Coordinates of C-alpha atoms and ligand atoms in Angstrom, one line a residue:
M1 CA 162.5 153.9 67.4
I2 CA 161.6 154.4 63.8
L3 CA 163.1 157.4 62.2
L4 CA 161.5 159.0 59.2
S5 CA 164.0 161.7 58.4
A6 CA 164.4 163.7 55.2
L7 CA 167.6 164.7 53.6
L8 CA 167.4 168.4 53.2
Y9 CA 167.4 169.0 49.5
S10 CA 166.6 172.4 48.1
A11 CA 166.5 171.6 44.4
P12 CA 162.9 171.5 42.9
V13 CA 161.4 168.2 41.9
T14 CA 160.2 168.0 38.3
L15 CA 156.9 166.3 37.9
S16 CA 156.0 165.6 34.2
L17 CA 152.6 164.6 33.0
D18 CA 152.6 163.2 29.5
L19 CA 149.1 163.4 27.9
T20 CA 150.5 162.3 24.5
Q21 CA 150.9 158.8 25.9
P22 CA 147.9 156.6 26.7
G23 CA 147.2 155.9 30.4
V24 CA 145.3 152.9 31.7
K25 CA 141.6 152.8 32.5
V26 CA 140.9 153.6 36.1
S27 CA 138.6 151.0 37.7
P28 CA 135.2 152.6 38.2
N29 CA 135.0 150.7 41.5
L30 CA 138.4 151.6 42.9
Y31 CA 137.4 153.1 46.3
G32 CA 135.0 151.4 48.6
L33 CA 134.5 150.7 52.3
M34 CA 135.0 147.6 54.5
T35 CA 132.9 147.0 57.6
E36 CA 132.3 144.6 60.4
E37 CA 131.1 144.6 64.0
I38 CA 134.3 145.7 65.8
N39 CA 134.9 148.7 68.1
Y40 CA 131.1 149.0 68.6
S41 CA 130.7 149.9 64.9
Y42 CA 127.0 149.1 64.7
D43 CA 125.7 148.5 68.2
G44 CA 126.9 151.7 69.9
G45 CA 127.8 153.2 66.5
L46 CA 126.2 153.4 63.1
Y47 CA 123.1 151.4 64.0
G48 CA 120.7 153.9 65.6
E49 CA 119.6 152.0 68.7
L50 CA 120.3 153.9 71.9
V51 CA 119.5 151.3 74.5
R52 CA 122.4 149.0 75.4
N53 CA 121.6 145.3 76.2
R54 CA 118.0 145.8 75.0
A55 CA 117.3 142.1 75.1
F56 CA 119.1 141.4 78.4
R57 CA 121.4 138.8 77.0
N58 CA 124.8 140.6 77.2
D59 CA 125.5 139.0 80.6
P60 CA 123.7 135.8 81.6
E61 CA 124.4 136.6 85.3
K62 CA 123.1 140.2 85.7
P63 CA 121.2 143.0 83.9
A64 CA 124.3 144.7 82.5
N65 CA 123.9 148.4 81.6
W66 CA 120.6 148.5 83.6
T67 CA 120.5 149.9 87.2
P68 CA 117.6 150.3 89.7
V69 CA 116.7 154.0 90.3
G70 CA 115.7 155.3 93.7
P71 CA 115.2 153.7 97.1
G72 CA 113.2 150.4 97.1
S73 CA 113.6 149.7 93.3
E74 CA 114.4 146.1 92.4
I75 CA 115.5 144.6 89.1
A76 CA 116.3 141.0 88.2
L77 CA 116.8 138.8 85.1
E78 CA 114.0 136.3 84.4
K79 CA 115.2 133.4 82.3
T80 CA 111.8 131.7 81.7
G81 CA 108.5 132.9 80.2
G82 CA 110.2 135.1 77.6
V83 CA 108.4 136.7 74.7
N84 CA 109.5 133.9 72.3
A85 CA 112.5 131.6 71.6
N86 CA 114.5 134.6 70.3
L87 CA 113.8 136.7 73.4
P88 CA 114.1 134.2 76.1
V89 CA 115.3 136.6 78.8
S90 CA 113.3 139.5 80.4
L91 CA 113.8 142.0 83.2
R92 CA 111.6 142.1 86.2
V93 CA 111.3 145.6 87.5
R94 CA 109.6 146.9 90.6
G95 CA 110.0 150.7 91.0
A96 CA 112.2 152.3 88.4
V97 CA 115.1 151.2 86.2
A98 CA 117.6 153.2 84.0
N99 CA 119.6 152.2 80.9
E100 CA 122.9 154.0 80.4
G101 CA 123.1 153.5 76.6
Y102 CA 126.4 153.2 74.9
W103 CA 128.5 155.5 77.0
G104 CA 125.6 157.8 77.5
I105 CA 122.3 158.3 75.6
P106 CA 122.5 161.4 73.4
V107 CA 119.7 164.0 73.5
R108 CA 119.3 166.9 71.2
P109 CA 116.8 169.8 71.4
G110 CA 113.4 169.5 69.8
T111 CA 113.9 165.9 68.8
A112 CA 111.5 162.9 68.9
Y113 CA 112.7 159.6 70.2
Q114 CA 110.8 156.4 69.3
L115 CA 110.4 154.0 72.2
Y116 CA 109.3 150.4 71.8
L117 CA 109.2 147.8 74.5
W118 CA 107.6 144.5 75.3
A119 CA 105.9 144.4 78.7
K120 CA 103.6 142.3 80.9
S121 CA 102.4 142.5 84.4
A122 CA 100.0 140.6 86.6
E123 CA 98.0 143.8 86.9
N124 CA 97.1 146.1 84.0
G125 CA 99.2 149.2 84.2
T126 CA 101.3 152.0 82.8
I127 CA 105.0 152.7 82.5
N128 CA 106.3 156.2 82.8
A129 CA 109.3 156.7 80.5
S130 CA 111.7 159.6 80.6
L131 CA 115.1 160.8 79.3
E132 CA 116.9 162.2 82.2
S133 CA 120.4 163.3 83.3
P134 CA 121.9 161.2 86.2
D135 CA 121.0 164.0 88.6
G136 CA 117.3 163.8 87.6
T137 CA 117.0 166.7 85.1
V138 CA 114.2 165.6 82.8
F139 CA 114.7 166.2 79.0
A140 CA 111.6 164.4 77.8
Q141 CA 108.8 162.2 79.4
T142 CA 105.8 160.2 78.3
R143 CA 103.4 157.4 79.4
V144 CA 103.3 153.9 78.0
D145 CA 99.8 152.6 78.5
G146 CA 98.4 149.2 77.9
V147 CA 100.5 146.8 80.0
T148 CA 98.5 143.6 80.5
S149 CA 99.1 140.1 81.8
G150 CA 100.3 138.8 78.4
W151 CA 103.3 140.0 76.5
K152 CA 102.5 143.0 74.3
K153 CA 104.6 145.3 72.2
L154 CA 104.0 148.9 73.3
S155 CA 105.3 152.2 71.9
A156 CA 105.5 155.8 72.8
T157 CA 107.4 158.9 71.7
L158 CA 109.7 161.0 73.9
T159 CA 110.1 164.5 72.5
T160 CA 112.7 166.9 74.0
S161 CA 111.9 170.6 74.2
S162 CA 113.7 173.0 71.9
G163 CA 115.3 174.8 74.9
I164 CA 117.6 172.0 76.0
A165 CA 121.3 171.8 75.2
A166 CA 122.5 168.7 73.4
T167 CA 124.2 166.3 75.7
K168 CA 125.3 162.6 75.8
E169 CA 124.9 162.5 79.6
A170 CA 121.3 161.2 79.5
R171 CA 119.7 157.9 80.4
L172 CA 116.4 156.2 79.7
V173 CA 114.4 155.8 82.9
L174 CA 111.3 153.5 83.1
R175 CA 109.1 153.8 86.2
T176 CA 106.7 150.9 86.7
G177 CA 105.3 151.7 90.2
S178 CA 105.0 149.2 93.0
Q179 CA 103.5 146.4 90.9
P180 CA 106.3 144.3 89.2
V181 CA 106.5 144.6 85.5
S182 CA 108.4 142.3 83.1
L183 CA 110.2 144.0 80.2
S184 CA 111.7 142.7 77.0
L185 CA 113.4 144.2 74.0
V186 CA 113.4 147.8 75.1
S187 CA 114.4 149.9 72.2
L188 CA 114.9 153.7 71.7
F189 CA 115.6 155.3 68.3
P190 CA 116.5 158.8 67.4
P191 CA 115.7 160.2 64.0
T192 CA 117.6 158.1 61.5
Y193 CA 119.3 158.7 58.1
K194 CA 116.5 159.1 55.5
D195 CA 114.0 158.3 58.4
R196 CA 114.4 154.6 57.9
P197 CA 112.8 152.5 60.6
N198 CA 115.5 150.5 62.5
G199 CA 117.9 152.8 60.6
L200 CA 121.3 154.4 60.9
R201 CA 122.8 157.4 62.6
P202 CA 122.6 160.4 60.3
D203 CA 125.9 162.2 61.2
L204 CA 127.9 159.0 60.7
M205 CA 126.1 158.2 57.5
Q206 CA 126.8 161.6 56.1
M207 CA 130.5 161.1 56.7
L208 CA 130.3 157.8 54.8
V209 CA 128.2 159.2 51.9
D210 CA 130.7 162.1 51.6
M211 CA 133.4 159.5 50.8
R212 CA 131.4 158.5 47.7
P213 CA 132.2 154.8 48.1
K214 CA 131.6 152.5 45.1
F215 CA 131.1 149.4 47.2
L216 CA 130.7 148.1 50.7
R217 CA 132.5 144.9 51.8
F218 CA 130.4 143.2 54.5
P219 CA 129.8 141.6 57.0
G220 CA 133.6 141.1 57.8
G221 CA 136.4 140.5 58.4
N222 CA 136.6 138.2 61.4
Y223 CA 133.0 139.0 62.2
L224 CA 131.9 136.9 59.2
E225 CA 133.8 133.9 60.5
G226 CA 133.2 133.9 64.2
N227 CA 135.5 132.4 66.8
T228 CA 133.6 129.1 66.7
F229 CA 131.1 127.7 64.2
K230 CA 128.1 128.9 66.3
D231 CA 129.4 132.5 66.3
R232 CA 129.6 133.0 62.5
F233 CA 127.4 135.7 61.0
P234 CA 124.0 134.1 61.1
W235 CA 122.4 136.0 58.2
K236 CA 119.1 134.2 58.1
K237 CA 118.5 135.0 61.8
T238 CA 119.1 138.7 61.1
L239 CA 116.0 139.2 59.0
G240 CA 112.5 140.5 59.8
P241 CA 111.1 142.1 62.9
L242 CA 113.6 142.6 65.8
E243 CA 111.7 140.1 68.0
D244 CA 112.7 137.4 65.4
R245 CA 116.4 138.1 65.8
P246 CA 118.1 136.4 68.7
G247 CA 121.5 138.2 68.2
H248 CA 124.7 136.3 68.5
Q249 CA 128.2 136.4 70.1
G250 CA 130.5 138.5 67.9
T251 CA 134.2 137.9 67.4
W252 CA 135.4 141.0 69.2
G253 CA 134.4 140.3 72.8
Y254 CA 130.7 141.4 72.8
R255 CA 127.3 140.2 71.7
S256 CA 125.7 141.6 68.6
T257 CA 122.0 142.5 68.6
D258 CA 121.8 141.8 64.9
G259 CA 119.6 144.8 64.6
M260 CA 122.1 145.5 61.8
G261 CA 121.1 142.6 59.7
M262 CA 121.2 141.6 56.0
M263 CA 118.5 144.1 54.9
E264 CA 120.1 146.9 56.9
F265 CA 123.5 146.2 55.3
L266 CA 121.9 146.3 51.9
L267 CA 119.9 149.5 52.5
W268 CA 123.1 151.0 53.9
C269 CA 124.7 150.3 50.5
E270 CA 121.7 151.7 48.7
D271 CA 121.7 154.9 50.7
M272 CA 125.4 155.5 50.0
G273 CA 125.0 154.7 46.3
A274 CA 127.5 151.8 46.8
K275 CA 127.3 148.2 45.5
P276 CA 127.2 145.4 48.0
L277 CA 130.3 143.2 48.1
L278 CA 129.2 140.1 50.0
G279 CA 131.5 137.9 52.0
V280 CA 130.1 134.4 52.4
F281 CA 131.0 132.1 55.2
A282 CA 133.3 129.4 53.8
G283 CA 133.5 126.8 56.5
Y284 CA 136.5 128.0 58.5
V285 CA 136.4 129.8 61.8
L286 CA 138.9 131.7 63.8
N287 CA 139.8 128.9 66.2
K288 CA 141.0 127.1 63.1
D289 CA 138.1 124.6 63.0
Y290 CA 137.0 123.9 59.4
V291 CA 134.8 121.7 57.3
K292 CA 136.5 119.7 54.6
A293 CA 135.4 120.2 51.0
G294 CA 132.8 117.6 50.0
T295 CA 129.4 116.6 51.2
E296 CA 129.9 118.2 54.7
L297 CA 130.4 121.6 53.1
N298 CA 127.3 121.4 50.9
G299 CA 125.0 123.0 53.5
F300 CA 127.3 126.0 53.8
V301 CA 127.5 126.4 50.0
Q302 CA 123.7 126.2 49.8
D303 CA 123.5 128.8 52.5
S304 CA 125.6 131.2 50.5
L305 CA 123.5 130.6 47.4
D306 CA 120.4 131.4 49.4
Q307 CA 122.1 134.6 50.6
I308 CA 123.0 135.6 47.1
E309 CA 119.4 134.9 46.1
Y310 CA 118.2 137.1 48.9
I311 CA 120.2 139.9 47.4
I312 CA 119.4 139.4 43.7
G313 CA 116.8 136.7 43.3
D314 CA 113.5 137.4 41.4
P315 CA 110.9 138.4 44.0
R316 CA 108.2 136.3 42.3
R317 CA 110.1 133.2 41.3
T318 CA 112.6 132.6 44.0
K319 CA 112.1 131.7 47.7
W320 CA 114.7 134.2 49.0
G321 CA 113.9 136.9 46.5
A322 CA 110.3 136.7 47.8
R323 CA 111.6 136.9 51.3
R324 CA 113.5 140.1 50.4
A325 CA 110.3 141.5 48.9
K326 CA 108.5 140.6 52.1
D327 CA 111.2 142.5 54.0
G328 CA 110.3 145.6 52.1
H329 CA 112.6 145.6 49.0
P330 CA 111.2 143.8 45.9
K331 CA 113.9 145.3 43.7
P332 CA 117.2 143.2 43.6
F333 CA 120.3 145.0 44.9
P334 CA 123.2 145.5 42.4
L335 CA 125.5 142.7 43.6
E336 CA 128.6 142.1 41.4
C337 CA 131.2 140.4 43.7
V338 CA 131.1 137.6 46.2
E339 CA 134.1 136.8 48.4
V340 CA 134.5 133.3 49.7
G341 CA 135.6 133.5 53.4
N342 CA 138.0 135.9 55.0
E343 CA 141.8 135.5 55.4
D344 CA 141.6 131.7 54.9
G345 CA 145.3 131.8 54.4
F346 CA 145.4 131.4 58.2
D347 CA 143.8 127.9 57.8
D348 CA 147.1 125.9 58.1
S349 CA 145.3 122.7 57.1
G350 CA 145.4 124.0 53.5
S351 CA 141.7 123.1 53.1
Y352 CA 140.8 126.5 51.4
E353 CA 141.6 125.5 47.9
G354 CA 139.0 122.6 48.0
R355 CA 136.5 124.7 49.8
F356 CA 137.0 127.6 47.3
V357 CA 136.5 125.3 44.3
Q358 CA 133.2 124.1 45.7
F359 CA 131.9 127.6 46.3
Y360 CA 133.3 128.9 43.1
D361 CA 131.7 126.2 41.0
A362 CA 128.3 126.5 42.7
I363 CA 128.2 130.3 42.5
K364 CA 129.4 130.4 38.9
K365 CA 126.9 127.7 37.8
K366 CA 123.9 129.6 39.2
Y367 CA 125.2 133.2 38.7
P368 CA 127.8 133.2 35.9
H369 CA 127.9 137.0 35.9
L370 CA 129.1 137.3 39.5
K371 CA 132.8 137.8 40.2
V372 CA 134.2 135.4 42.7
I373 CA 137.0 136.6 45.0
S374 CA 139.4 134.3 46.8
T375 CA 140.9 135.4 50.2
T376 CA 144.3 133.8 49.5
G377 CA 146.7 133.8 46.6
G378 CA 147.9 137.4 46.4
K379 CA 151.2 138.6 47.7
D380 CA 150.1 140.7 50.7
S381 CA 151.6 141.5 54.1
L382 CA 150.2 138.1 55.3
G383 CA 152.6 136.4 52.8
V384 CA 151.9 134.2 49.9
R385 CA 149.7 131.4 51.3
F386 CA 148.0 128.6 49.5
P387 CA 147.6 130.1 46.0
I388 CA 144.6 128.8 44.2
T389 CA 145.6 126.7 41.3
Q390 CA 142.5 124.7 40.3
R391 CA 140.4 127.7 39.5
R392 CA 141.1 131.2 38.5
P393 CA 139.5 133.6 40.9
D394 CA 138.2 136.8 39.3
L395 CA 140.0 138.7 42.0
W396 CA 142.1 137.9 45.0
D397 CA 141.9 139.8 48.2
E398 CA 145.2 141.2 49.6
H399 CA 145.4 142.7 53.1
Y400 CA 148.1 145.1 54.3
Y401 CA 148.5 146.2 57.9
S402 CA 152.0 147.8 57.8
E403 CA 154.1 150.5 59.3
A404 CA 153.8 153.8 57.5
W405 CA 157.3 153.3 56.1
D406 CA 156.5 149.9 54.7
M407 CA 153.3 151.2 53.3
M408 CA 155.3 153.9 51.4
A409 CA 157.6 151.1 50.2
S410 CA 154.5 149.3 48.9
A411 CA 153.5 152.3 46.8
T412 CA 155.5 150.9 43.9
K413 CA 154.5 147.3 44.5
Y414 CA 151.8 147.1 41.8
D415 CA 154.0 148.9 39.2
H416 CA 155.6 145.5 38.8
Y417 CA 152.6 143.2 39.4
D418 CA 151.7 140.3 37.1
R419 CA 149.2 141.6 34.6
K420 CA 148.2 138.1 33.5
G421 CA 147.1 137.0 37.0
P422 CA 143.7 137.6 38.7
K423 CA 142.8 141.3 39.4
V424 CA 143.5 142.5 42.9
F425 CA 141.1 143.5 45.6
V426 CA 142.9 145.2 48.5
G427 CA 140.1 144.3 50.9
E428 CA 141.8 145.6 54.1
W429 CA 144.7 147.8 54.6
A430 CA 146.0 150.6 56.9
A431 CA 149.3 152.1 57.8
H432 CA 150.3 152.2 61.5
D433 CA 152.8 154.2 63.4
T434 CA 155.1 152.1 65.7
I435 CA 152.7 149.5 67.2
A436 CA 150.5 147.1 65.2
P437 CA 146.8 148.0 65.5
W438 CA 145.8 144.7 67.0
A439 CA 148.6 145.0 69.7
A440 CA 148.4 148.7 70.6
G441 CA 145.4 148.7 73.0
A442 CA 145.0 152.3 74.3
Q443 CA 148.6 153.2 73.6
A444 CA 147.7 154.4 70.1
G445 CA 144.7 155.7 68.2
P446 CA 141.8 155.2 68.2
T447 CA 142.4 156.8 64.8
P448 CA 145.5 157.3 62.7
N449 CA 147.9 160.2 63.1
M450 CA 149.4 162.2 60.2
K451 CA 152.4 159.8 59.9
C452 CA 150.0 157.0 59.2
T453 CA 148.1 159.2 56.7
L454 CA 151.3 159.9 54.7
G455 CA 151.8 156.1 54.5
D456 CA 148.2 155.6 53.5
A457 CA 148.2 158.4 50.8
A458 CA 151.6 157.2 49.3
F459 CA 150.1 153.7 49.1
M460 CA 147.0 155.0 47.4
T461 CA 149.1 156.7 44.7
G462 CA 150.3 153.3 43.8
L463 CA 146.7 151.9 43.7
E464 CA 145.7 154.6 41.3
R465 CA 148.6 154.3 39.0
N466 CA 147.9 150.6 38.7
S467 CA 144.2 150.7 38.6
D468 CA 144.3 148.3 35.6
V469 CA 145.3 145.5 38.0
V470 CA 143.9 146.9 41.3
E471 CA 140.2 146.9 40.7
M472 CA 139.0 147.7 44.3
A473 CA 140.4 148.8 47.6
C474 CA 139.0 149.6 51.0
Y475 CA 140.7 150.7 54.3
A476 CA 139.9 148.8 57.5
P477 CA 138.5 149.1 60.0
L478 CA 136.1 151.9 59.2
L479 CA 134.5 152.9 62.6
V480 CA 135.4 153.2 66.2
N481 CA 133.5 154.2 69.3
A482 CA 136.3 156.3 70.9
N483 CA 135.3 155.6 74.5
P484 CA 137.6 153.4 76.5
G485 CA 136.1 149.9 76.2
G486 CA 134.8 150.8 72.7
R487 CA 138.0 150.0 70.9
Q488 CA 139.3 146.6 70.0
W489 CA 141.6 147.8 67.2
S490 CA 143.7 150.9 67.6
L491 CA 143.5 152.5 64.2
N492 CA 140.2 153.2 62.5
L493 CA 139.1 155.7 60.0
I494 CA 136.2 157.5 61.8
G495 CA 135.8 158.0 65.5
Y496 CA 132.7 159.0 67.5
D497 CA 131.0 159.0 70.9
A498 CA 127.2 159.1 71.4
L499 CA 126.9 162.7 70.3
N500 CA 130.0 163.6 68.1
V501 CA 131.8 162.2 65.1
F502 CA 135.2 163.0 63.6
G503 CA 137.2 162.0 60.6
S504 CA 140.9 161.1 61.0
P505 CA 143.4 162.7 58.7
S506 CA 143.4 159.3 56.9
Y507 CA 139.6 159.7 56.4
Y508 CA 140.2 163.0 54.7
A509 CA 142.9 161.5 52.5
Q510 CA 140.6 158.7 51.5
K511 CA 137.8 161.2 50.8
L512 CA 140.1 163.4 48.7
F513 CA 141.4 160.5 46.7
S514 CA 137.9 159.2 46.0
E515 CA 136.2 162.4 45.1
N516 CA 139.1 163.5 42.8
L517 CA 139.4 160.7 40.4
G518 CA 139.4 160.6 36.6
D519 CA 138.7 157.6 34.3
V520 CA 142.2 157.2 32.8
T521 CA 145.6 157.5 34.4
V522 CA 148.0 160.1 33.1
P523 CA 151.6 158.8 32.6
L524 CA 153.8 160.6 35.2
Q525 CA 157.4 160.9 35.9
L526 CA 159.2 162.4 38.9
A527 CA 162.8 163.7 38.6
A528 CA 165.3 165.0 41.2
V529 CA 163.2 163.5 44.0
P530 CA 164.9 163.8 47.5
T531 CA 165.0 160.7 49.5
Q532 CA 164.1 159.8 53.1
T533 CA 166.0 157.3 55.2
K534 CA 165.2 154.9 58.0
G535 CA 168.2 153.0 59.3
N536 CA 170.0 151.9 56.1
Q537 CA 166.8 151.9 54.0
T538 CA 166.0 154.6 51.5
L539 CA 162.7 155.6 50.0
P540 CA 161.7 158.5 47.8
G541 CA 160.3 161.5 49.8
I542 CA 157.6 162.3 47.2
F543 CA 154.9 160.1 45.8
A544 CA 152.4 160.9 43.1
S545 CA 149.6 159.8 40.8
A546 CA 147.5 161.5 38.2
T547 CA 144.2 160.6 36.5
R548 CA 142.1 162.5 34.0
D549 CA 138.4 162.8 33.4
T550 CA 138.1 162.3 29.7
K551 CA 134.7 164.2 29.6
S552 CA 135.5 167.3 31.7
K553 CA 139.3 167.1 30.8
V554 CA 140.2 167.9 34.4
I555 CA 143.4 166.3 35.6
Y556 CA 143.5 165.2 39.2
L557 CA 147.1 165.2 40.5
K558 CA 147.9 163.8 43.9
I559 CA 151.3 164.5 45.4
V560 CA 152.4 163.3 48.8
N561 CA 155.3 165.1 50.5
A562 CA 156.5 162.7 53.2
L563 CA 159.5 164.9 54.0
D564 CA 159.8 167.2 57.0
T565 CA 160.8 170.1 54.7
P566 CA 158.8 172.1 52.2
Q567 CA 159.3 170.9 48.6
T568 CA 159.1 172.9 45.4
V569 CA 157.7 171.1 42.4
N570 CA 158.0 172.2 38.8
L571 CA 155.0 170.9 36.9
D572 CA 155.7 170.0 33.3
L573 CA 152.6 169.2 31.1
K574 CA 153.2 167.6 27.8
G575 CA 150.2 167.5 25.3
A576 CA 147.9 169.8 27.3
Q577 CA 147.9 173.1 29.0
I578 CA 146.1 174.4 32.1
L579 CA 143.1 176.4 31.0
G580 CA 141.4 178.4 33.7
E581 CA 141.8 178.3 37.4
G582 CA 143.1 175.2 39.1
T583 CA 142.9 174.4 42.8
I584 CA 145.1 172.8 45.3
T585 CA 143.7 171.0 48.4
V586 CA 146.2 170.4 51.2
L587 CA 146.1 168.1 54.2
S588 CA 149.1 168.5 56.5
G589 CA 150.2 168.4 60.1
D590 CA 152.9 167.1 62.5
L591 CA 153.6 163.4 62.2
K592 CA 152.1 162.7 65.6
A593 CA 149.1 165.0 65.2
M594 CA 145.6 163.5 65.1
N595 CA 142.0 164.5 65.2
T596 CA 139.9 163.8 68.3
I597 CA 136.4 164.4 69.7
A598 CA 137.7 167.5 71.3
E599 CA 139.6 168.7 68.2
P600 CA 137.8 167.1 65.3
K601 CA 139.4 169.2 62.6
K602 CA 142.9 169.8 63.9
I603 CA 144.0 168.3 60.6
A604 CA 141.5 168.9 57.8
P605 CA 141.9 169.7 54.1
E606 CA 142.1 173.3 52.9
T607 CA 141.4 174.3 49.3
S608 CA 142.8 177.4 47.5
A609 CA 143.5 178.6 44.0
L610 CA 146.6 177.1 42.4
P611 CA 149.4 179.6 42.6
T612 CA 150.7 180.9 39.3
G613 CA 154.3 180.7 40.3
P614 CA 156.2 177.7 41.5
L615 CA 154.4 175.1 43.6
T616 CA 155.7 174.6 47.1
L617 CA 154.4 171.6 49.0
K618 CA 154.1 171.9 52.8
P619 CA 156.2 169.4 54.9
H620 CA 154.2 166.2 55.7
S621 CA 151.4 166.9 53.3
V622 CA 148.9 165.3 51.0
N623 CA 148.1 167.5 48.1
V624 CA 145.3 167.2 45.5
L625 CA 145.5 169.4 42.5
K626 CA 142.6 170.0 40.1
L627 CA 144.0 171.1 36.7
P628 CA 141.4 172.1 34.1
T629 CA 142.8 171.3 30.6
G630 CA 140.0 172.2 28.2
K631 CA 136.4 172.0 27.4
Ligands
AHR1 O1 140.2 144.7 60.3 C1 140.4 144.0 61.5 C2 140.7 142.5 61.2 O2 141.9 142.4 60.6 C3 139.7 141.8 60.4 O3 138.5 141.4 61.0 C4 140.4 140.7 59.8 O4 140.0 140.3 58.6 C5 141.8 141.2 59.8 O5 142.7 140.3 60.3

């Protein structure tokens, strides 16, 4: 058992901020987000679609997530005569059929739900659609007219009355009558963020927007690579109308609809005010299959150039820029960074350097202004593997999945980092409690507890102090559907079910760090810091960083008290004085405490005026002080 114990130490800590000394520039892109299709992050998560297995391809043997309703109803998969090559499977229904959604379909009062479906039937007809509880209470109903003998895309709106109570215990029921009807691509959308068609869930988007991320790393993670070559993220097949997207097998045990495609990722970035950080497939997959550098790799390199062109190419002069315009967005997106592959240090063949060079040269030749990131070379918790020597990556991506204790130990790591090497992108990181997040299953999570948050926040103080070398950082994974069956990774920043969302304490720590950040660091010293011990190891019990906004002259001071005792801190400001009222925001709780759907804000930040007397930090707390120092 890991012991995080504090030595009781009553003397106050002195924290000195020296504004007479220059700090370093804080990277304007320091805090961002990382995302991939894991834990039902998009399907059953951020992507608004409410129908599960809408194209009937999740299970080749049976219509998973669809059930016949009422006596005499029959349903069966049809594997021939589909709408097109991308929608080869349909569902033959006689009577009525229900879709259960992703652990329920949520309904809210006075809300319009947009239904689309493809249908055909030997006889012209009508489908009655409704949103109902399993016991038959109807929340909304409508008629879908126009079913004919050929495939047709039909639509209708289901509107709930204002009197219903919000529930996630609803299902979509389609009644076809005694005549068999074939259905394909059945889709139901609630109102989406900014009302975008094929858009995103508003409550989750608001949580993300509130974090003020500067970039979004997508599409993975392992999801970029795929378990085999055919499972890699197929960006070209994720464009355009949904009936043109076949979907693909994801890496985390379920099929992706690819409703969340390239354009949706880019609009997601735009709606958050974040820049896209694109991961391109680099010829290596998770089963360790790879393509050697050379002519065999050329097709993959070209594919990545096409992808970059889709994001930033001229809409009139380039093929893929024109395609982006056709997809509704003539204006290029603000791409600055491209990452080649994901965790290619696991490729024991050592082929990454050659592959990286080929991608690097091609990208730099066509887009010299883009920064190219390598996935190996840094000194992260994966170990130093295959450092790139033939080219100098603009950044290298380091990943840390470590116990809270080790994450705290890493808080000083970048204090001693090589300033002459490439800049660092901490592209995935998270502290865990006792069991690694890939091994924990249902024994931990699905989101971090306060102990993890202390490790996370201590680590972030190190990122901020060293923001001259650490340009960007993003926690992973971001999202988890909290239902059993929805989690492939045990610790994730934000949890949800069909109706509710909650932020973990680590979410709040991230948000606090991101929204309270200046543009230069303030040199800081801690004295008389009590220690904490684990076995024969010792670490400081207090971690801190400070930045200052040079325009507003506000100092943002972050102090983490990892100890299980309150701690008094004497603030000593050199070269400035506090003018006006400062504030302190505190996030604290028991080490094992966590937020849940039932208790979403058990641990949440609380802001108050800064006390005039001595400052006493709560045990196990993350504290953000806002200190105004002038006009
Ligand atoms: O974040 C979960 C997984 O951890 C990512 O897909 C992968 O890049 C890393 O190993």
